[in-house]
Short mmCIF file of C-alpha atoms and ligand atoms in Angstrom, two decimals:
data_model
loop_
_atom_site.label_atom_id
_atom_site.label_comp_id
_atom_site.label_asym_id
_atom_site.label_seq_id
_atom_site.Cartn_x
_atom_site.Cartn_y
_atom_site.Cartn_z
CA MET A 1107 -25.87 -1.54 41.64
CA SER A 1108 -28.51 -4.28 42.13
CA LYS A 1109 -29.90 -4.76 38.59
CA ALA A 1110 -29.21 -4.33 34.95
CA THR A 1111 -31.81 -3.17 32.41
CA LEU A 1112 -31.85 -4.44 28.79
CA THR A 1113 -33.95 -3.08 26.06
CA LEU A 1114 -34.72 -5.53 23.24
CA GLY A 1115 -37.14 -4.22 20.56
CA ASN A 1116 -40.13 -2.99 22.46
CA GLN A 1117 -39.17 -5.04 25.64
CA THR A 1118 -37.30 -3.76 28.66
CA LEU A 1119 -35.84 -6.55 30.82
CA GLU A 1120 -34.56 -6.15 34.31
CA MET A 1121 -31.84 -8.57 35.44
CA PRO A 1122 -30.22 -9.01 38.84
CA VAL A 1123 -26.52 -8.17 39.27
CA VAL A 1124 -24.09 -10.42 41.19
CA VAL A 1125 -21.14 -8.67 42.93
CA GLY A 1126 -18.16 -10.85 44.06
CA THR A 1127 -16.11 -10.43 47.11
CA GLU A 1128 -13.55 -8.38 45.03
CA ASN A 1129 -16.36 -6.26 43.58
CA GLU A 1130 -16.45 -8.06 40.17
CA VAL A 1131 -19.85 -7.44 38.71
CA GLY A 1132 -21.88 -10.05 36.82
CA ILE A 1133 -25.23 -9.64 35.15
CA SER A 1134 -27.30 -12.75 35.93
CA ILE A 1135 -29.12 -13.44 32.70
CA GLY A 1136 -31.05 -16.57 33.81
CA VAL A 1137 -34.36 -14.98 32.85
CA LEU A 1138 -33.27 -13.73 29.47
CA ARG A 1139 -34.36 -16.53 27.09
CA GLY A 1140 -37.61 -17.33 28.94
CA SER A 1141 -38.75 -13.74 28.85
CA SER A 1142 -37.38 -12.67 25.45
CA GLY A 1143 -36.55 -15.75 23.38
CA ALA A 1144 -33.09 -14.17 22.98
CA ILE A 1145 -29.71 -15.50 24.22
CA THR A 1146 -26.35 -13.88 24.54
CA LEU A 1147 -23.56 -14.66 22.05
CA ASP A 1148 -19.98 -14.59 23.26
CA PRO A 1149 -17.56 -16.83 21.19
CA GLY A 1150 -14.57 -17.80 23.39
CA TYR A 1151 -16.52 -16.71 26.48
CA GLY A 1152 -14.35 -13.60 26.97
CA ASN A 1153 -17.29 -11.75 28.58
CA THR A 1154 -19.12 -14.73 30.15
CA GLY A 1155 -19.02 -16.12 33.69
CA SER A 1156 -19.83 -19.80 33.86
CA CYS A 1157 -20.13 -19.97 37.74
CA THR A 1158 -19.31 -18.37 40.95
CA SER A 1159 -16.16 -19.71 42.63
CA ALA A 1160 -14.40 -19.28 45.93
CA ILE A 1161 -11.08 -20.87 44.84
CA THR A 1162 -8.96 -18.39 42.81
CA PHE A 1163 -9.05 -14.63 42.16
CA ILE A 1164 -7.36 -13.04 39.17
CA ASP A 1165 -7.25 -9.30 38.47
CA GLY A 1166 -5.80 -9.15 34.89
CA GLU A 1167 -5.53 -5.36 34.85
CA ARG A 1168 -3.51 -5.28 38.08
CA GLY A 1169 -1.61 -8.56 37.56
CA VAL A 1170 -3.07 -10.06 40.77
CA LEU A 1171 -3.38 -13.78 41.46
CA ARG A 1172 -4.59 -15.31 44.73
CA TYR A 1173 -5.48 -18.82 45.82
CA ARG A 1174 -8.26 -18.76 48.49
CA GLY A 1175 -7.21 -15.20 49.34
CA TYR A 1176 -3.43 -15.84 49.62
CA ALA A 1177 -1.10 -13.89 47.17
CA ILE A 1178 0.68 -16.10 44.66
CA GLU A 1179 3.91 -14.29 45.67
CA ASP A 1180 3.44 -15.30 49.43
CA LEU A 1181 2.50 -18.90 48.55
CA ALA A 1182 5.57 -19.23 46.25
CA ALA A 1183 7.84 -17.86 48.99
CA HIS A 1184 6.34 -19.54 52.13
CA ALA A 1185 4.33 -22.58 51.26
CA SER A 1186 5.08 -26.02 49.72
CA PHE A 1187 3.23 -27.50 46.80
CA VAL A 1188 1.62 -30.08 49.07
CA GLU A 1189 0.34 -27.32 51.36
CA VAL A 1190 -1.05 -25.51 48.36
CA MET A 1191 -2.68 -28.74 47.16
CA HIS A 1192 -4.48 -28.91 50.54
CA LEU A 1193 -5.43 -25.29 50.39
CA LEU A 1194 -6.99 -25.52 46.92
CA VAL A 1195 -8.79 -28.89 47.36
CA TYR A 1196 -9.91 -28.53 50.96
CA GLY A 1197 -10.09 -24.72 51.33
CA ALA A 1198 -7.49 -24.15 54.03
CA LEU A 1199 -3.76 -24.24 54.54
CA PRO A 1200 -3.15 -27.42 56.62
CA THR A 1201 -2.17 -27.38 60.31
CA ALA A 1202 1.02 -29.27 61.10
CA ALA A 1203 -1.08 -32.38 62.12
CA GLN A 1204 -3.23 -32.07 58.99
CA LEU A 1205 -0.19 -31.69 56.79
CA GLU A 1206 1.41 -34.81 58.32
CA ARG A 1207 -1.78 -36.85 57.74
CA PHE A 1208 -2.07 -35.48 54.20
CA GLN A 1209 1.48 -36.32 53.34
CA HIS A 1210 1.06 -39.77 54.79
CA SER A 1211 -2.04 -40.35 52.68
CA LEU A 1212 -0.39 -39.17 49.57
CA ALA A 1213 2.73 -41.26 50.19
CA HIS A 1214 0.55 -44.41 50.58
CA HIS A 1215 -1.32 -44.00 47.36
CA THR A 1216 1.51 -43.41 44.82
CA LEU A 1217 1.59 -46.94 43.43
CA LEU A 1218 -0.28 -48.02 40.38
CA HIS A 1219 -1.92 -51.38 40.11
CA GLU A 1220 0.84 -53.55 38.69
CA ASP A 1221 -1.40 -54.48 35.67
CA MET A 1222 -1.45 -50.74 34.67
CA LYS A 1223 2.30 -50.99 33.80
CA LYS A 1224 1.30 -53.21 30.89
CA PHE A 1225 -0.67 -50.33 29.39
CA TYR A 1226 2.64 -48.63 28.68
CA GLU A 1227 3.68 -51.61 26.48
CA GLY A 1228 0.92 -50.71 24.06
CA PHE A 1229 2.10 -47.08 23.54
CA PRO A 1230 4.62 -46.38 20.87
CA PRO A 1231 7.99 -45.20 22.20
CA LYS A 1232 7.53 -41.63 20.93
CA ALA A 1233 3.93 -41.38 22.14
CA GLN A 1234 2.93 -37.84 22.99
CA PRO A 1235 3.29 -37.80 26.90
CA MET A 1236 0.05 -35.78 27.33
CA SER A 1237 -1.90 -38.33 25.32
CA VAL A 1238 -0.36 -41.02 27.59
CA LEU A 1239 -1.10 -39.06 30.72
CA SER A 1240 -4.76 -38.57 29.59
CA ALA A 1241 -5.31 -42.20 28.67
CA MET A 1242 -3.76 -43.50 31.88
CA VAL A 1243 -5.76 -41.12 34.15
CA ALA A 1244 -9.04 -42.13 32.35
CA SER A 1245 -8.04 -45.83 32.91
CA LEU A 1246 -7.80 -45.23 36.67
CA SER A 1247 -11.66 -45.27 36.66
CA THR A 1248 -11.54 -48.91 35.54
CA TYR A 1249 -9.73 -49.79 38.76
CA TYR A 1250 -11.52 -47.51 41.23
CA GLU A 1251 -15.24 -47.65 40.39
CA THR A 1252 -16.63 -45.86 43.44
CA ASP A 1253 -16.41 -42.13 42.88
CA ASP A 1254 -15.47 -41.02 46.43
CA ASP A 1255 -13.17 -38.62 48.12
CA LEU A 1256 -10.33 -41.24 48.41
CA ASN A 1257 -10.03 -40.96 44.65
CA ILE A 1258 -8.87 -37.29 45.15
CA ILE A 1259 -6.03 -38.57 47.25
CA ARG A 1260 -5.31 -41.44 44.76
CA LEU A 1261 -5.20 -39.05 41.80
CA LEU A 1262 -3.01 -36.42 43.58
CA ALA A 1263 -0.62 -39.16 44.53
CA LYS A 1264 -0.54 -41.26 41.32
CA LEU A 1265 -0.31 -38.62 38.60
CA LYS A 1266 3.39 -38.07 39.28
CA THR A 1267 3.97 -41.82 39.13
CA ILE A 1268 2.09 -41.99 35.81
CA ALA A 1269 4.07 -39.04 34.44
CA ALA A 1270 7.49 -40.48 35.49
CA LEU A 1271 6.65 -43.89 34.05
CA SER A 1272 5.70 -42.39 30.75
CA TYR A 1273 9.09 -40.62 30.63
CA LYS A 1274 10.97 -43.77 31.53
CA LYS A 1275 9.01 -45.71 28.87
CA SER A 1276 9.92 -43.01 26.29
CA ILE A 1277 13.64 -43.33 26.93
CA GLY A 1278 13.59 -47.17 27.35
CA GLN A 1279 14.79 -47.07 30.93
CA PRO A 1280 13.46 -49.36 33.64
CA PHE A 1281 10.55 -47.94 35.76
CA VAL A 1282 11.52 -46.50 39.18
CA TYR A 1283 8.95 -47.05 41.94
CA PRO A 1284 7.83 -44.31 44.30
CA ARG A 1285 9.60 -43.96 47.67
CA ASN A 1286 7.91 -43.00 50.91
CA ASP A 1287 10.98 -41.55 52.47
CA LEU A 1288 11.15 -38.71 49.91
CA ASP A 1289 8.86 -35.61 49.84
CA PHE A 1290 6.41 -35.20 47.00
CA VAL A 1291 8.69 -33.37 44.57
CA ALA A 1292 11.83 -35.27 45.46
CA ASP A 1293 10.00 -38.50 44.89
CA PHE A 1294 8.92 -37.32 41.42
CA LEU A 1295 12.51 -36.33 40.49
CA HIS A 1296 13.73 -39.65 41.81
CA MET A 1297 11.28 -41.61 39.68
CA MET A 1298 12.21 -39.53 36.66
CA PHE A 1299 16.05 -39.69 36.88
CA ALA A 1300 17.08 -42.55 39.17
CA VAL A 1301 18.69 -45.55 37.44
CA PRO A 1302 19.54 -49.02 38.80
CA THR A 1303 23.17 -48.58 38.02
CA GLU A 1304 24.03 -45.73 40.30
CA ALA A 1305 22.65 -43.86 43.37
CA TYR A 1306 20.62 -40.73 42.50
CA HIS A 1307 20.68 -37.77 44.77
CA VAL A 1308 18.01 -35.10 44.44
CA ASN A 1309 19.47 -31.69 43.93
CA GLU A 1310 17.92 -29.38 46.50
CA VAL A 1311 18.15 -26.40 44.09
CA VAL A 1312 16.08 -28.34 41.51
CA ARG A 1313 13.66 -29.72 44.06
CA LYS A 1314 12.95 -26.32 45.49
CA ALA A 1315 12.51 -24.60 42.10
CA LEU A 1316 10.15 -27.36 40.83
CA ASP A 1317 8.12 -27.16 44.05
CA MET A 1318 7.65 -23.39 43.40
CA LEU A 1319 6.85 -23.95 39.73
CA LEU A 1320 4.15 -26.47 40.60
CA ILE A 1321 2.65 -23.96 43.00
CA LEU A 1322 2.53 -21.28 40.23
CA HIS A 1323 0.79 -23.67 37.93
CA ALA A 1324 -1.68 -24.94 40.51
CA ASP A 1325 -4.80 -23.04 39.54
CA HIS A 1326 -6.03 -20.21 37.39
CA GLU A 1327 -9.81 -19.93 37.77
CA GLN A 1328 -11.85 -20.62 34.59
CA ASN A 1329 -9.08 -21.29 32.07
CA CYS A 1330 -9.73 -23.49 29.10
CA SER A 1331 -8.74 -26.83 30.88
CA THR A 1332 -10.50 -26.04 34.13
CA SER A 1333 -13.66 -24.96 32.34
CA THR A 1334 -13.46 -28.29 30.51
CA VAL A 1335 -13.24 -30.08 33.88
CA ARG A 1336 -16.35 -28.21 35.12
CA MET A 1337 -18.20 -28.91 31.88
CA VAL A 1338 -17.45 -32.62 31.83
CA GLY A 1339 -17.88 -33.04 35.53
CA SER A 1340 -21.32 -31.38 35.38
CA SER A 1341 -22.57 -34.42 33.51
CA GLY A 1342 -21.76 -36.60 36.58
CA ALA A 1343 -18.77 -38.20 34.96
CA ASP A 1344 -16.32 -39.64 37.50
CA LEU A 1345 -13.17 -37.81 38.71
CA PHE A 1346 -10.62 -39.77 36.63
CA SER A 1347 -12.68 -39.53 33.41
CA THR A 1348 -13.21 -35.79 34.01
CA ILE A 1349 -9.60 -34.88 34.84
CA SER A 1350 -8.44 -36.83 31.68
CA THR A 1351 -10.40 -34.35 29.57
CA GLY A 1352 -8.72 -31.41 31.37
CA ILE A 1353 -5.31 -32.90 30.51
CA SER A 1354 -6.41 -33.17 26.86
CA ALA A 1355 -7.58 -29.51 26.84
CA LEU A 1356 -4.28 -28.35 28.48
CA SER A 1357 -2.24 -30.04 25.75
CA GLY A 1358 -3.08 -27.49 23.08
CA PRO A 1359 -0.34 -25.07 22.08
CA LEU A 1360 -2.53 -22.00 22.86
CA HIS A 1361 -2.96 -23.25 26.44
CA GLY A 1362 -0.57 -25.52 28.35
CA GLY A 1363 1.34 -26.71 25.29
CA ALA A 1364 2.75 -23.15 25.00
CA ASN A 1365 5.67 -23.93 27.31
CA THR A 1366 6.95 -26.52 24.83
CA ALA A 1367 6.12 -24.21 21.92
CA VAL A 1368 8.25 -21.42 23.51
CA ILE A 1369 11.34 -23.58 23.63
CA LYS A 1370 10.78 -24.64 20.03
CA MET A 1371 10.37 -21.00 19.08
CA LEU A 1372 13.54 -19.91 20.93
CA GLU A 1373 15.50 -22.78 19.28
CA LEU A 1374 14.13 -21.69 15.82
CA ILE A 1375 15.29 -18.11 16.47
CA ARG A 1376 18.62 -19.33 17.72
CA ALA A 1377 19.19 -21.48 14.63
CA ASP A 1378 18.31 -18.41 12.59
CA GLY A 1379 21.29 -16.37 13.99
CA SER A 1380 19.25 -15.30 17.07
CA ASP A 1381 17.59 -12.68 14.83
CA TYR A 1382 14.84 -12.05 17.36
CA ALA A 1383 13.84 -8.72 15.55
CA LYS A 1384 12.89 -10.82 12.52
CA TYR A 1385 10.58 -12.90 14.61
CA ILE A 1386 9.09 -9.87 16.38
CA ALA A 1387 8.23 -8.61 12.88
CA LYS A 1388 6.74 -12.00 11.95
CA ALA A 1389 4.58 -11.92 15.16
CA LYS A 1390 3.29 -8.52 14.15
CA ASP A 1391 2.53 -9.47 10.56
CA ARG A 1392 -1.26 -10.42 10.27
CA ASN A 1393 -0.50 -12.43 7.20
CA ASP A 1394 2.08 -14.54 8.99
CA PRO A 1395 0.60 -17.28 11.31
CA PHE A 1396 3.72 -17.01 13.61
CA ARG A 1397 2.84 -15.92 17.14
CA LEU A 1398 5.21 -14.95 19.93
CA MET A 1399 4.56 -18.10 22.04
CA GLY A 1400 4.45 -17.37 25.78
CA PHE A 1401 3.21 -13.85 25.11
CA GLY A 1402 -0.30 -12.60 25.49
CA HIS A 1403 -3.14 -13.72 27.76
CA ARG A 1404 -6.95 -13.66 27.75
CA VAL A 1405 -7.09 -12.19 31.26
CA TYR A 1406 -3.75 -10.57 32.12
CA LYS A 1407 -3.41 -7.23 30.36
CA GLN A 1408 -0.21 -6.55 32.14
CA PHE A 1409 2.61 -8.76 33.47
CA ASP A 1410 1.50 -12.19 34.50
CA PRO A 1411 2.64 -12.32 38.15
CA ARG A 1412 3.73 -15.92 37.73
CA ALA A 1413 6.01 -14.93 34.75
CA ARG A 1414 7.82 -12.41 37.01
CA LEU A 1415 8.47 -15.14 39.59
CA ILE A 1416 9.52 -17.77 36.94
CA LYS A 1417 11.86 -15.22 35.26
CA LYS A 1418 13.52 -14.64 38.70
CA ALA A 1419 13.69 -18.49 39.22
CA ALA A 1420 15.29 -18.97 35.74
CA ASP A 1421 18.12 -16.58 36.76
CA GLN A 1422 18.64 -18.19 40.13
CA VAL A 1423 18.45 -21.84 39.04
CA LEU A 1424 20.85 -21.37 36.08
CA ASP A 1425 23.24 -19.43 38.38
CA GLN A 1426 23.09 -21.96 41.19
CA LEU A 1427 23.50 -24.87 38.83
CA GLY A 1428 26.29 -23.04 36.84
CA ILE A 1429 24.42 -23.29 33.61
CA THR A 1430 24.42 -20.75 30.80
CA ASP A 1431 21.46 -21.18 28.41
CA PRO A 1432 21.66 -19.07 25.24
CA LEU A 1433 17.84 -19.44 25.00
CA LEU A 1434 17.45 -17.29 28.14
CA ALA A 1435 19.29 -14.38 26.54
CA ILE A 1436 17.10 -14.73 23.38
CA ALA A 1437 14.04 -14.77 25.60
CA LYS A 1438 15.05 -11.71 27.57
CA ASN A 1439 15.85 -9.80 24.28
CA LEU A 1440 12.50 -10.87 22.78
CA GLU A 1441 10.74 -9.59 26.02
CA ARG A 1442 12.65 -6.25 26.06
CA VAL A 1443 12.00 -5.47 22.31
CA ALA A 1444 8.35 -6.57 22.47
CA LEU A 1445 7.51 -4.57 25.57
CA GLU A 1446 8.80 -1.42 23.77
CA ASP A 1447 6.96 -2.17 20.51
CA GLU A 1448 3.66 -0.41 19.86
CA TYR A 1449 2.02 -3.59 18.44
CA PHE A 1450 2.45 -5.42 21.77
CA VAL A 1451 1.90 -2.37 23.98
CA LYS A 1452 -1.40 -1.49 22.25
CA ARG A 1453 -2.70 -5.06 22.55
CA LYS A 1454 -1.36 -5.36 26.06
CA LEU A 1455 0.65 -8.42 25.23
CA TYR A 1456 3.02 -9.36 28.04
CA PRO A 1457 4.96 -12.60 28.90
CA ASN A 1458 2.77 -15.25 30.49
CA LEU A 1459 3.84 -18.07 32.74
CA ASP A 1460 4.82 -20.22 29.73
CA PHE A 1461 7.53 -17.81 28.50
CA TYR A 1462 10.25 -18.64 30.94
CA SER A 1463 9.01 -21.91 32.56
CA GLY A 1464 10.59 -24.06 29.85
CA ILE A 1465 14.05 -22.56 30.43
CA VAL A 1466 13.82 -23.43 34.13
CA TYR A 1467 12.73 -26.98 33.26
CA ARG A 1468 15.61 -27.42 30.82
CA ALA A 1469 18.05 -26.15 33.39
CA MET A 1470 16.65 -28.90 35.74
CA GLY A 1471 17.43 -31.51 33.05
CA LEU A 1472 13.76 -32.09 32.24
CA PRO A 1473 13.08 -33.05 28.67
CA THR A 1474 11.00 -30.68 26.52
CA SER A 1475 8.50 -33.34 25.80
CA MET A 1476 7.56 -33.36 29.43
CA PHE A 1477 7.03 -29.65 29.98
CA THR A 1478 3.28 -29.72 29.47
CA VAL A 1479 3.09 -32.86 31.67
CA LEU A 1480 4.76 -30.78 34.45
CA PHE A 1481 2.10 -28.12 33.85
CA ALA A 1482 -0.56 -30.81 34.28
CA LEU A 1483 1.14 -32.04 37.46
CA GLY A 1484 0.91 -28.50 38.89
CA ARG A 1485 -2.61 -27.84 37.61
CA LEU A 1486 -4.10 -31.03 39.06
CA PRO A 1487 -5.08 -29.69 42.46
CA GLY A 1488 -6.81 -26.85 40.78
CA TRP A 1489 -8.79 -29.06 38.48
CA ILE A 1490 -9.78 -31.19 41.44
CA ALA A 1491 -10.70 -28.14 43.56
CA HIS A 1492 -13.07 -26.96 40.87
CA PHE A 1493 -14.51 -30.48 40.30
CA LYS A 1494 -15.17 -30.70 44.01
CA GLU A 1495 -16.64 -27.10 44.19
CA MET A 1496 -18.90 -27.83 41.19
CA ARG A 1497 -20.16 -31.03 42.85
CA ASP A 1498 -20.60 -29.48 46.31
CA ASN A 1499 -22.51 -26.53 44.75
CA ARG A 1500 -24.62 -28.94 42.80
CA ASP A 1501 -24.00 -26.95 39.59
CA ARG A 1502 -26.47 -27.63 36.80
CA LEU A 1503 -25.48 -29.63 33.70
CA HIS A 1504 -23.41 -27.25 31.50
CA ARG A 1505 -25.35 -26.92 28.28
CA PRO A 1506 -24.76 -23.64 26.34
CA ARG A 1507 -27.07 -22.57 23.53
CA GLN A 1508 -26.16 -21.41 20.00
CA ILE A 1509 -27.32 -19.24 17.15
CA TYR A 1510 -28.06 -21.48 14.12
CA THR A 1511 -26.69 -20.20 10.75
CA GLY A 1512 -27.21 -23.25 8.59
CA PRO A 1513 -29.68 -24.06 5.80
CA MET A 1514 -33.34 -23.64 6.41
CA LEU A 1515 -35.86 -26.50 6.02
CA ARG A 1516 -35.46 -28.21 2.66
CA PRO A 1517 -36.56 -31.51 1.05
CA ILE A 1518 -34.13 -34.34 0.34
CA PRO A 1519 -33.35 -34.39 -3.48
CA PRO A 1520 -33.08 -37.70 -5.25
CA ILE A 1521 -29.38 -38.66 -5.61
CA GLU A 1522 -29.41 -37.81 -9.34
CA TYR A 1523 -30.26 -34.19 -8.50
CA ARG A 1524 -27.58 -33.64 -5.68
C1 SDX B 254 -2.02 -20.32 29.34
O1 SDX B 254 -6.56 -18.74 30.51
C2 SDX B 254 -5.54 -19.08 31.38
O2 SDX B 254 -5.55 -18.70 32.56
C3 SDX B 254 -4.49 -19.85 30.72
C4 SDX B 254 -3.20 -19.98 31.59
C5 SDX B 254 -3.47 -20.83 32.81
O3 SDX B 254 -2.85 -20.69 33.81
O4 SDX B 254 -4.36 -21.75 32.68
O5 SDX B 254 -2.67 -18.80 32.05
C6 SDX B 254 -2.11 -20.77 30.80
O6 SDX B 254 -2.65 -20.88 28.55
C7 SDX B 254 -1.20 -19.13 29.02
C8 SDX B 254 -1.26 -18.72 27.54
C9 SDX B 254 -0.31 -19.60 26.78
N1 SDX B 254 -0.50 -19.40 25.34
C10 SDX B 254 0.47 -18.77 24.61
O7 SDX B 254 1.46 -18.27 25.07
C11 SDX B 254 0.19 -18.81 23.06
C12 SDX B 254 0.49 -17.45 22.51
N2 SDX B 254 -0.56 -16.47 22.91
C13 SDX B 254 -1.72 -16.38 22.22
O8 SDX B 254 -2.05 -17.17 21.18
C14 SDX B 254 -2.86 -15.56 22.80
O9 SDX B 254 -2.27 -14.46 23.38
C15 SDX B 254 -3.78 -16.23 23.76
C16 SDX B 254 -4.31 -17.44 23.16
C17 SDX B 254 -3.08 -16.70 24.96
C18 SDX B 254 -4.90 -15.26 24.10
O10 SDX B 254 -5.54 -15.08 22.94
P1 SDX B 254 -6.89 -14.16 22.87
O11 SDX B 254 -7.24 -13.58 24.25
O12 SDX B 254 -7.95 -14.92 22.17
O13 SDX B 254 -6.54 -12.88 22.06
P2 SDX B 254 -6.47 -12.77 20.57
O14 SDX B 254 -5.94 -14.12 19.92
O15 SDX B 254 -7.81 -12.36 20.14
O16 SDX B 254 -5.38 -11.67 20.30
C19 SDX B 254 -5.70 -10.32 20.44
C20 SDX B 254 -4.77 -9.59 19.40
C21 SDX B 254 -4.78 -10.16 18.04
O17 SDX B 254 -4.29 -9.15 17.15
P3 SDX B 254 -5.46 -8.24 16.35
O18 SDX B 254 -6.43 -9.17 15.74
O19 SDX B 254 -5.92 -7.27 17.36
O20 SDX B 254 -4.53 -7.50 15.28
O21 SDX B 254 -3.34 -9.75 19.91
C22 SDX B 254 -2.72 -10.58 18.93
C23 SDX B 254 -3.64 -11.19 18.08
O22 SDX B 254 -3.19 -11.49 16.75
N3 SDX B 254 -1.92 -11.53 19.69
C24 SDX B 254 -0.62 -11.97 19.45
C25 SDX B 254 -0.28 -12.90 20.42
N4 SDX B 254 -1.29 -13.02 21.32
C26 SDX B 254 -2.33 -12.25 20.79
N5 SDX B 254 0.19 -11.51 18.40
C27 SDX B 254 1.39 -12.09 18.45
N6 SDX B 254 1.79 -12.96 19.32
C28 SDX B 254 0.94 -13.41 20.33
N7 SDX B 254 1.43 -14.27 21.21
#
């Protein structure tokens, strides 16, 4: 199949077809407007490809997710988050020597300029952590003005410092500096939870589970925040300014903010006598704005493979830490009832990666307010990989068209006639 034919009025247009390495088919419509004056219209871009990409492959019908050809299940079981960072950003899993150099580079760029600590004094104590994260990342471009590859290392290294500092600020505890003797995730946990009054030992169960969760969140092709990064980056904006817009896009409850919204939903159901059947009914009621947060996905029309892995991690982490979380039982009951209900089955609504992630974060002692920040920490290498690919491919400035539906030409009436 090498071309598509479109008939528009008395015109017949032929357009080339692009077939990806996994046999996805795209109709290349570059000639459409020039030869017919017409454009396509696809609100929400559910049927529109914005680019070709060699980073991540998703098959929503089969529940497949691969980073650079490696199955997410294999990466979660056999790789570290730092190795996955290297894979996504530089295109290959690192050799032992490359991994050592990469880890050394990351460890030696974790500090923020001391003046940046003053920025936190201006934020109110209860400032939304994602707003703080976005503002602080954008501010990095005022310190590092040359937009070069070292900035990729700087951002990969500094985001966890910025995140941990925003948490310490929110609870009024002293900032904890990064430590080079700890691995990437252990260092983040240490900055989050260490206090000057006693020694803090990283729990290996927590460290390992968080490392895996960060892998699961690392990339997901053209999701809302990654498409935002490619859109903003296409203007030539620098890395820090561009990634700060991806953080803002991720903060929305329909996207990365869903993990926080799921916990709030489960707590609401628990406070309402754990009457999950009532909330399933609300989710099905078109007149009720309530949605089953953590359920449904634009691409996955069966189980999100990440949700399967996170659900398993939830059981393991709670068991290993000896924690019983009533919200887990509610979540499992919601999932069981929903998956048997015609409304959800017909619409192919399954748990997505946000449905169980918050329960694992809670078990780790991480505050709900930081859940979406953790999503951003995981997604950062994916955003950077797409930013780099867009630049390397010299993608054109993103500038979609529209169909105008406003008033036609009209004279300005004198104010007394408006
Ligand atoms: C992420 O794109 C990515 O890759 C994102 C992500 C990533 O890794 O980057 O995977 C991360 O963002 C996961 C999604 C997290 N969001 C949520 O869990 C919020 C709850 N889910 C939804 O609001 C919704 O499912 C979306 C936003 C995720 C997807 O919405 P779509 O594709 O625009 O689908 P839709 O809103 O058009 O829904 C289709 C139908 C509608 O019913 P009908 O009009 O056919 O009667 O399904 C219903 C919707 O009302 N529906 C839901 C529902 N999700 C969809 N009904 C109840 N509860 C839900 N959660």
